[in-house]
PDB file of C-alpha atoms in Angstrom:
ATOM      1  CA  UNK A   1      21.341 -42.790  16.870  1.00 37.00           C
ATOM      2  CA  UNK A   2      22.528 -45.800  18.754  1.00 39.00           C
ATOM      3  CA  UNK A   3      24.013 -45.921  21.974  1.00 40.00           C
ATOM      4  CA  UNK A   4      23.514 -49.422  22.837  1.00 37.00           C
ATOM      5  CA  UNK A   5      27.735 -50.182  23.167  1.00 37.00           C
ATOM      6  CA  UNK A   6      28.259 -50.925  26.605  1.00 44.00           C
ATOM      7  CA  UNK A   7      30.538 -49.664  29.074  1.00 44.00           C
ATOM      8  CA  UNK A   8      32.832 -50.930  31.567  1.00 47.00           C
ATOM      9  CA  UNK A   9      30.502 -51.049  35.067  1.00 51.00           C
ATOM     10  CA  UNK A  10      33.607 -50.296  37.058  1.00 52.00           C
ATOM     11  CA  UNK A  11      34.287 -47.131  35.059  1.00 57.00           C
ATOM     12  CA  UNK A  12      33.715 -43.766  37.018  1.00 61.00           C
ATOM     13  CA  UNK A  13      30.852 -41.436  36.615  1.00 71.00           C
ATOM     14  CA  UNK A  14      30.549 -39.473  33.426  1.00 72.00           C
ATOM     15  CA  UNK A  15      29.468 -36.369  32.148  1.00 82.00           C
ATOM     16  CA  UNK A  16      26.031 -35.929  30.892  1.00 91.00           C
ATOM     17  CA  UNK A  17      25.823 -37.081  27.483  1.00 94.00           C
ATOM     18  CA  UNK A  18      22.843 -36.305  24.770  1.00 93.00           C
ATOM     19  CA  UNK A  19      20.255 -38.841  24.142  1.00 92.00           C
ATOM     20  CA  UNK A  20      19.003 -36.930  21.374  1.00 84.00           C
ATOM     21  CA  UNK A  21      21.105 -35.577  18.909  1.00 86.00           C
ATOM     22  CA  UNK A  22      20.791 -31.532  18.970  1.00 83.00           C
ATOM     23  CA  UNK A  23      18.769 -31.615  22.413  1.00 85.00           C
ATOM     24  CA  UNK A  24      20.254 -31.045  25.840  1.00 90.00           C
ATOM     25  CA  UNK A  25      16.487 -31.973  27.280  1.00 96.00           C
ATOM     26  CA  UNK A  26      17.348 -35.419  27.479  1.00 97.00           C
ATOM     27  CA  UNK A  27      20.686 -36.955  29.018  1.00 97.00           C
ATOM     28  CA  UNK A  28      22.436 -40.503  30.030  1.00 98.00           C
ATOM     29  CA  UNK A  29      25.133 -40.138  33.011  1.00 98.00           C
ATOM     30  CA  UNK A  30      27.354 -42.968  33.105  1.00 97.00           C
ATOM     31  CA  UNK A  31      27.973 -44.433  36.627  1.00 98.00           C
ATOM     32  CA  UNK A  32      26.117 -41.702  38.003  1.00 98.00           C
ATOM     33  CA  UNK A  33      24.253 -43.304  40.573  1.00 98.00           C
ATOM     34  CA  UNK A  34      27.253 -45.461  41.781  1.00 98.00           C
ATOM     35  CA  UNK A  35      28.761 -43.483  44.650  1.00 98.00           C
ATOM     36  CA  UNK A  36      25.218 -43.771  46.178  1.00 98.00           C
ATOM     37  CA  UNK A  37      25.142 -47.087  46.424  1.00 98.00           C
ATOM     38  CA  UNK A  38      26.219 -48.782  49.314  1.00 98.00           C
ATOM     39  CA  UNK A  39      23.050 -46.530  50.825  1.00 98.00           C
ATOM     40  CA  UNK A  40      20.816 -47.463  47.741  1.00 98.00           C
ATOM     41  CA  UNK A  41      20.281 -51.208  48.246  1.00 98.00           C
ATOM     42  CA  UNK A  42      20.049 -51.576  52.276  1.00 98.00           C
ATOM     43  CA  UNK A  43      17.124 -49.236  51.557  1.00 98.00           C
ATOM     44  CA  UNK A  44      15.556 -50.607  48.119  1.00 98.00           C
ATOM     45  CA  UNK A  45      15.517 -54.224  50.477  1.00 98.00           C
ATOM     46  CA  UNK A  46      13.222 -52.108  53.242  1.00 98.00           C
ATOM     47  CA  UNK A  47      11.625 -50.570  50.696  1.00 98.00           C
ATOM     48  CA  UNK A  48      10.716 -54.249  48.846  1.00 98.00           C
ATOM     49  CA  UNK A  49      10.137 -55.733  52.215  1.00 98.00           C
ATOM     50  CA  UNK A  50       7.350 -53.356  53.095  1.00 97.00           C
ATOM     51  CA  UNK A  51       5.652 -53.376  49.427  1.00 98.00           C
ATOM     52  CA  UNK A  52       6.946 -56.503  47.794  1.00 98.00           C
ATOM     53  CA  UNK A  53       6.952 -55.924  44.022  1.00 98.00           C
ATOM     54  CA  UNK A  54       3.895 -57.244  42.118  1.00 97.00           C
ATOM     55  CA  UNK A  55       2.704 -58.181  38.653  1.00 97.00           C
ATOM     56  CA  UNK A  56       0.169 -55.440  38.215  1.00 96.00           C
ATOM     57  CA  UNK A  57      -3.102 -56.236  35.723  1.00 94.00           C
ATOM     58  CA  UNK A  58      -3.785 -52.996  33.003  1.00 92.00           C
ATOM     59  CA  UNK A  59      -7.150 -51.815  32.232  1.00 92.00           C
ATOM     60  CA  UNK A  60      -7.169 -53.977  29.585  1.00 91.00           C
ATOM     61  CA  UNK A  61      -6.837 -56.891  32.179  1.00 92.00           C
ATOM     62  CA  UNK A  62      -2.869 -57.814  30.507  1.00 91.00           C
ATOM     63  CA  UNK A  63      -0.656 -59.075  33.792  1.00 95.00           C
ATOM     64  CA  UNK A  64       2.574 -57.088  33.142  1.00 97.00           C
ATOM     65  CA  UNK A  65       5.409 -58.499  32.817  1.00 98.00           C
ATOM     66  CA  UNK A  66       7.491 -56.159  35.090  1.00 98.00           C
ATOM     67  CA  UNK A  67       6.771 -56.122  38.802  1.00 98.00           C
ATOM     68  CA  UNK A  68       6.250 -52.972  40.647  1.00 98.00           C
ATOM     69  CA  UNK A  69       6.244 -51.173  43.763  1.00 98.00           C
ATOM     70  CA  UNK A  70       6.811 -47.894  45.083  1.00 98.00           C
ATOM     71  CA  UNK A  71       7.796 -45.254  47.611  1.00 98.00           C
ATOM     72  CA  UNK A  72       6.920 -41.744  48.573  1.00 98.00           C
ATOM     73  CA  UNK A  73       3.799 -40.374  49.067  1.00 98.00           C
ATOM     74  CA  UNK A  74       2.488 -41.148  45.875  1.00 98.00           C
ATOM     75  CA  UNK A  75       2.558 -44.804  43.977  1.00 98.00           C
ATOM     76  CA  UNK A  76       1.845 -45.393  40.503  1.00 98.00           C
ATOM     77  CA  UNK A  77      -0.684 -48.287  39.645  1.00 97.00           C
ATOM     78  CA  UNK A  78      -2.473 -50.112  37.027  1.00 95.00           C
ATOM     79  CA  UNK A  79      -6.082 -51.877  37.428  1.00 94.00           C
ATOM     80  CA  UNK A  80      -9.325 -52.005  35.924  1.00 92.00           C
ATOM     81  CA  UNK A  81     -10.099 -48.605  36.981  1.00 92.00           C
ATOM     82  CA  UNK A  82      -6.991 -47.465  34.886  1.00 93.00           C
ATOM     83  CA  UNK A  83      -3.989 -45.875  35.274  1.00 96.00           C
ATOM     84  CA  UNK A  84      -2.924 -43.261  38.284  1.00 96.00           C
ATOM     85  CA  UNK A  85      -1.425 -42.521  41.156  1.00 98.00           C
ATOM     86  CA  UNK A  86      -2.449 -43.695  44.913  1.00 97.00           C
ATOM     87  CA  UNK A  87      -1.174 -42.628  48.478  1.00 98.00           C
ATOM     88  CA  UNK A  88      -1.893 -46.397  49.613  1.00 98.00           C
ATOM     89  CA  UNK A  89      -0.806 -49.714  48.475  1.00 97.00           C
ATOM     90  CA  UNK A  90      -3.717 -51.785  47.049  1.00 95.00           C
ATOM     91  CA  UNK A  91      -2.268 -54.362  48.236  1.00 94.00           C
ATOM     92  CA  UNK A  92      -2.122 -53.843  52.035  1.00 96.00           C
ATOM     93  CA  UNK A  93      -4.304 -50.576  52.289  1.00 97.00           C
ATOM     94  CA  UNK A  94      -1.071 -48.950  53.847  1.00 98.00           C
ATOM     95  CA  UNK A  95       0.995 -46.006  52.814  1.00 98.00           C
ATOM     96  CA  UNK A  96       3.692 -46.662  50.446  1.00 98.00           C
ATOM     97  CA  UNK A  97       7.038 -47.046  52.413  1.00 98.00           C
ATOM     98  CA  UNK A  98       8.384 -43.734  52.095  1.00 98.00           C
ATOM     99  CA  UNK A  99      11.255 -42.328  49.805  1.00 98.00           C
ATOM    100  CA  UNK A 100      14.543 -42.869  51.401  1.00 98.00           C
ATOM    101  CA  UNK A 101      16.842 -39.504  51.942  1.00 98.00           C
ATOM    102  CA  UNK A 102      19.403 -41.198  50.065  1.00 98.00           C
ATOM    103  CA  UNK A 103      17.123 -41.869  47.272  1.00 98.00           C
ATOM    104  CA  UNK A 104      15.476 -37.855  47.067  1.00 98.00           C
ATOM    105  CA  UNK A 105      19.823 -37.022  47.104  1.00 98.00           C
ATOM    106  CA  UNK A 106      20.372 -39.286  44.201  1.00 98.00           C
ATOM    107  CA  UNK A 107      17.542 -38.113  41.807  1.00 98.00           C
ATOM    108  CA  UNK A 108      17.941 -34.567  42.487  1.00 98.00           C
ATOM    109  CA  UNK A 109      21.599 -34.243  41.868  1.00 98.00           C
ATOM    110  CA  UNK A 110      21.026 -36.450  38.946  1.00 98.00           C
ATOM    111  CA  UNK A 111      18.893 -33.631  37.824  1.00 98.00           C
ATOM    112  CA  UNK A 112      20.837 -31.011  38.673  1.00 98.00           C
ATOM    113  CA  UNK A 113      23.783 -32.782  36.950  1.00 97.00           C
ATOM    114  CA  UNK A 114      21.508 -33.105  33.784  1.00 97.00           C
ATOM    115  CA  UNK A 115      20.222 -29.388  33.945  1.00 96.00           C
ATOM    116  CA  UNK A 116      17.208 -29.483  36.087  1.00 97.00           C
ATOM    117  CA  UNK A 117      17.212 -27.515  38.778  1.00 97.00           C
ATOM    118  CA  UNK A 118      14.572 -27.846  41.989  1.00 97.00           C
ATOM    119  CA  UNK A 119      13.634 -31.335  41.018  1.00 98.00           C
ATOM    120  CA  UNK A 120      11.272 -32.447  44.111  1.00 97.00           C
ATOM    121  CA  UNK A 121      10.117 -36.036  43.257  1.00 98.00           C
ATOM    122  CA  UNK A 122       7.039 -37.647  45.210  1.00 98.00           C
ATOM    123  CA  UNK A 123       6.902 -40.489  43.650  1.00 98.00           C
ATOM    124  CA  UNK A 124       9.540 -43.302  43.053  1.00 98.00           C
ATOM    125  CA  UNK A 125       8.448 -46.238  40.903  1.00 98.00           C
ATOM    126  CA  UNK A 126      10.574 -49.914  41.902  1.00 98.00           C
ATOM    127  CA  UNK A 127      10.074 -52.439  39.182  1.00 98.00           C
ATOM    128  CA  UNK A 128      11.507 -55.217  38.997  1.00 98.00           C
ATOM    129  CA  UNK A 129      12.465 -56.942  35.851  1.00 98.00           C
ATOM    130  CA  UNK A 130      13.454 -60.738  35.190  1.00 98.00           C
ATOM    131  CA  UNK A 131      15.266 -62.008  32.176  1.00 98.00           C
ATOM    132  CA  UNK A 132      12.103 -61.737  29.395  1.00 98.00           C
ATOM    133  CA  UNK A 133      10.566 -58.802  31.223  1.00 98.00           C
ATOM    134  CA  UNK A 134      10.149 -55.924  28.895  1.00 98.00           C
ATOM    135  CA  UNK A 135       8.227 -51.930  29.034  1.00 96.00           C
ATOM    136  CA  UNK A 136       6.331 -51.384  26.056  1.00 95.00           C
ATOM    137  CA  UNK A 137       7.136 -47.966  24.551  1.00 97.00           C
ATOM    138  CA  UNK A 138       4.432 -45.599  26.533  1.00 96.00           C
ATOM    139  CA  UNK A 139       4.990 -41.712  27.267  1.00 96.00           C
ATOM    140  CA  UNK A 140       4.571 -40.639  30.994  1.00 96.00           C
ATOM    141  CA  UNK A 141       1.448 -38.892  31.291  1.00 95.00           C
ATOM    142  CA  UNK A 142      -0.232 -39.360  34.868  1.00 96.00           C
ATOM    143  CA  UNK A 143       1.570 -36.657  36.208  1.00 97.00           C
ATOM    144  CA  UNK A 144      -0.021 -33.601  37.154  1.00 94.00           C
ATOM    145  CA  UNK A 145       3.520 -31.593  36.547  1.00 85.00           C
ATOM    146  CA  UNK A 146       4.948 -31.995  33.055  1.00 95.00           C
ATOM    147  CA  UNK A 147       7.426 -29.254  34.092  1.00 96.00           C
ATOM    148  CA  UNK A 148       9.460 -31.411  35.977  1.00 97.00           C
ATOM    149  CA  UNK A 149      12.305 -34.458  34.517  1.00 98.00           C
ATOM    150  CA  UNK A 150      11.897 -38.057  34.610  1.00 98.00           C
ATOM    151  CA  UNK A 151      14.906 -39.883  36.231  1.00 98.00           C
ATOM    152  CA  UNK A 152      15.623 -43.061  35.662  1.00 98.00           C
ATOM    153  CA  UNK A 153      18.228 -44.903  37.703  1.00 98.00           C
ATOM    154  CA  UNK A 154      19.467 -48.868  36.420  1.00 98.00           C
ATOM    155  CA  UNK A 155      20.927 -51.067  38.905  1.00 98.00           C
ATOM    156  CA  UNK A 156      21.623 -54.840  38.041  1.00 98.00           C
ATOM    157  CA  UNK A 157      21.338 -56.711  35.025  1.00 98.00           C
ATOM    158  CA  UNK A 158      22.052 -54.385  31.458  1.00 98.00           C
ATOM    159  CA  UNK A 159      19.196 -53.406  29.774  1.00 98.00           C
ATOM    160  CA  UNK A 160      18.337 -51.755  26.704  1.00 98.00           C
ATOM    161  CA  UNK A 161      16.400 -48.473  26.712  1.00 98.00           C
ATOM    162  CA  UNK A 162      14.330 -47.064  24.306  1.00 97.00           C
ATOM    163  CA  UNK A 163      13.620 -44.003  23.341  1.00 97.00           C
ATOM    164  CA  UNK A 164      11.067 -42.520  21.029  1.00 95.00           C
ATOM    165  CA  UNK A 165       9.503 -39.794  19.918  1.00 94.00           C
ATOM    166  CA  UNK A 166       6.185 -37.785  20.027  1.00 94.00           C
ATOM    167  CA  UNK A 167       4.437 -40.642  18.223  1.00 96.00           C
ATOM    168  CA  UNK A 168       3.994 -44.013  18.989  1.00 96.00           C
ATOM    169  CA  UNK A 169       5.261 -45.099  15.586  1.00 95.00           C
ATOM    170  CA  UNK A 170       8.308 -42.866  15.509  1.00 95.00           C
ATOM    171  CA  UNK A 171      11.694 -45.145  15.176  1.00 95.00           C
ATOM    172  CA  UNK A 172      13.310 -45.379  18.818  1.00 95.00           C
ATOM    173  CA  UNK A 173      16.826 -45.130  19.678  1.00 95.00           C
ATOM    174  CA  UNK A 174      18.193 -48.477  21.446  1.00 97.00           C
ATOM    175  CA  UNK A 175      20.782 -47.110  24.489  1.00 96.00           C
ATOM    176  CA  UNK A 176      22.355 -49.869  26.438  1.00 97.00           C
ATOM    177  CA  UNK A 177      21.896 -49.414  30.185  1.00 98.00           C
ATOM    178  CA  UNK A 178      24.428 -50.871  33.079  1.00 98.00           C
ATOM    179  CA  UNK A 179      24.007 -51.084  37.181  1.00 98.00           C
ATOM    180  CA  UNK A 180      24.688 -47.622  38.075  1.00 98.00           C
ATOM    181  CA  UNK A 181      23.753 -45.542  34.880  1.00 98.00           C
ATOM    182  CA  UNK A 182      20.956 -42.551  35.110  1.00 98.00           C
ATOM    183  CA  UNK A 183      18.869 -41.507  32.413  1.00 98.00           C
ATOM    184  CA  UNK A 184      17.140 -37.908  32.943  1.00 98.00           C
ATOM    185  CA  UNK A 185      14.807 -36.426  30.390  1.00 98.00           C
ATOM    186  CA  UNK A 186      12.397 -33.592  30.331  1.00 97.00           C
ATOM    187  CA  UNK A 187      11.300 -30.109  28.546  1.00 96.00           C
ATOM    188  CA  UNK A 188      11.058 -30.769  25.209  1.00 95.00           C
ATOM    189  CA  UNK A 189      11.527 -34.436  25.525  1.00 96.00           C
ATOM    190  CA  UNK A 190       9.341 -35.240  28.712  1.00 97.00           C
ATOM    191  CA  UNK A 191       6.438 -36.702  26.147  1.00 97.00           C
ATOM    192  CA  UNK A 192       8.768 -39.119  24.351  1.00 96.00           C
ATOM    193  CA  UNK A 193       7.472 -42.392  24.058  1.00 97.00           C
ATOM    194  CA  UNK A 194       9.920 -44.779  25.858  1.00 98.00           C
ATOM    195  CA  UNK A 195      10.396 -48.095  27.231  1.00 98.00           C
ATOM    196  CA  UNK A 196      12.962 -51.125  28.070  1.00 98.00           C
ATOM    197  CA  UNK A 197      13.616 -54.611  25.165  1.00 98.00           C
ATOM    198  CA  UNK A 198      13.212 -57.952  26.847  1.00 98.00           C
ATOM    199  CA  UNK A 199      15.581 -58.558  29.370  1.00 98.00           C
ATOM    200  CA  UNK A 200      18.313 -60.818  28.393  1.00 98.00           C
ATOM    201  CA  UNK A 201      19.306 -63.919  30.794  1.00 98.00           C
ATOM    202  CA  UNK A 202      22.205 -62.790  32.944  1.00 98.00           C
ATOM    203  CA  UNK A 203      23.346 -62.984  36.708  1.00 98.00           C
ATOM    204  CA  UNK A 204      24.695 -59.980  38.133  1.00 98.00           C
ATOM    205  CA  UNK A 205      27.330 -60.032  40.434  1.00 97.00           C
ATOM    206  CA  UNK A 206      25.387 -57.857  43.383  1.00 96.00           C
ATOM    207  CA  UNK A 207      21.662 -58.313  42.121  1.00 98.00           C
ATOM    208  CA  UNK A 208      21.546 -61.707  40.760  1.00 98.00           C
ATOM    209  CA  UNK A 209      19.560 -62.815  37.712  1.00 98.00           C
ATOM    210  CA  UNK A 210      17.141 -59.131  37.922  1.00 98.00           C
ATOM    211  CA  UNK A 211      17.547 -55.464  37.000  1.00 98.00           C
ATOM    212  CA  UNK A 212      15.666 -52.988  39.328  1.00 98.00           C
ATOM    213  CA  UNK A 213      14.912 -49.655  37.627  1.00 98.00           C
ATOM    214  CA  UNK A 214      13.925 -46.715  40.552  1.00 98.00           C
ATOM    215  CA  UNK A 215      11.830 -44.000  38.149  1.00 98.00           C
ATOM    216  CA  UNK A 216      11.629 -40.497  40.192  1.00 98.00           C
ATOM    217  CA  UNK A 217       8.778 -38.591  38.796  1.00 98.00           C
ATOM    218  CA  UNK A 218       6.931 -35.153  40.101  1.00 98.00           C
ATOM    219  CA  UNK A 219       3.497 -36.922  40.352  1.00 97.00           C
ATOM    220  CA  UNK A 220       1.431 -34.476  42.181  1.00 96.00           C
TER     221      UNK A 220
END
């Protein structure tokens, strides 16, 4: 399954459309996150003021290539202690700025709009990727709650997402990703392996030469 063709950015919000074929677990809404917006960004540039994005180092001791921050009252990070999730920034010993009520309204209706009722995200992973920047296919498993979705909102350059199966090894579907789309996956798919292709060189019109992914997640 490919559904790497790109759309128009200024098109309007779509229905929910299967990742998957034969699964309604998983779901891409077009646009979906552009009516929220002109809220979005003034509060993603608090949000990266307060916990600038950072190239975090994996267990292994590998400097990612994406650069990360967070929100809410949970962050994800990476270290030599391994993976997990922390109520303070490593960086400053402070609390993570926390989640924006424009940002909770945004991930929960983009559950709700994908199926998922009740969604109550702690966490919200920033990263930040420039042109080369890639996510190595990896399944989301830090979380105490496997019961709730992933969403995934895109804003900026186009990427391309992909996304696996139960195995590492299992062939990935490539879907192409513009500023405003929402992925949301979960159920039977919330153990896919997934992950984002090197990020072509680009300058977007609003976010320059970047894309900024926001992951919502049920951490705790």
């Amino acid at each position: 399954m490919n559904l790497s063709l790109f759309a128009d950015e200024d098109q309007a919000p779509a229905g929910p459309a299967p990742l998957v074929p034969g699964s309604s677990a998983s779901v891409l809404l077009r646009g979906f996150a552009l009516p929220y917006l002109d809220e979005v960004l003034p509060a993603l540039d608090t949000i990266v003021l307060a916990a600038p994005p950072r190239h975090m180092a994996t267990p292994g001791g590998l400097r990612m290539s994406v650069a990360m921050s967070n929100c809410g009252p949970l962050g994800w990070v990476t270290d030599g202690r391994g993976y997990r999730y922390a109520r303070l920034d490593p960086a400053s010993g402070l609390p993570w700025p926390p989640m924006p009520p424009v940002f909770l309204r945004l991930a929960r209706q983009a559950a709700l709009a994908a199926g998922y009722t009740g969604f109550a995200p702690d966490a919200c992973l920033v990263n930040r990727y420039a042109p080369g920047a890639r996510m190595a296919l990896h399944q989301d498993r830090d979380e105490c709650d496997f019961t709730s979705p992933i969403v995934s909102v895109s804003l900026g350059l186009p990427a391309t997402f992909l996304f696996g199966g139960a195995e590492r090894a299992d062939k990935a579907a490539r879907i192409g990703l513009l500023h405003g789309d929402v992925v949301v996956w979960g159920g039977t798919d919330r153990l896919r392996f997934h992950g984002v292709a090197p990020l072509k060189e680009g300058e977007h019109a609003v976010l320059g030469p970047q894309r900024i992914n926001l992951t919502f997640r049920k951490a705790s």
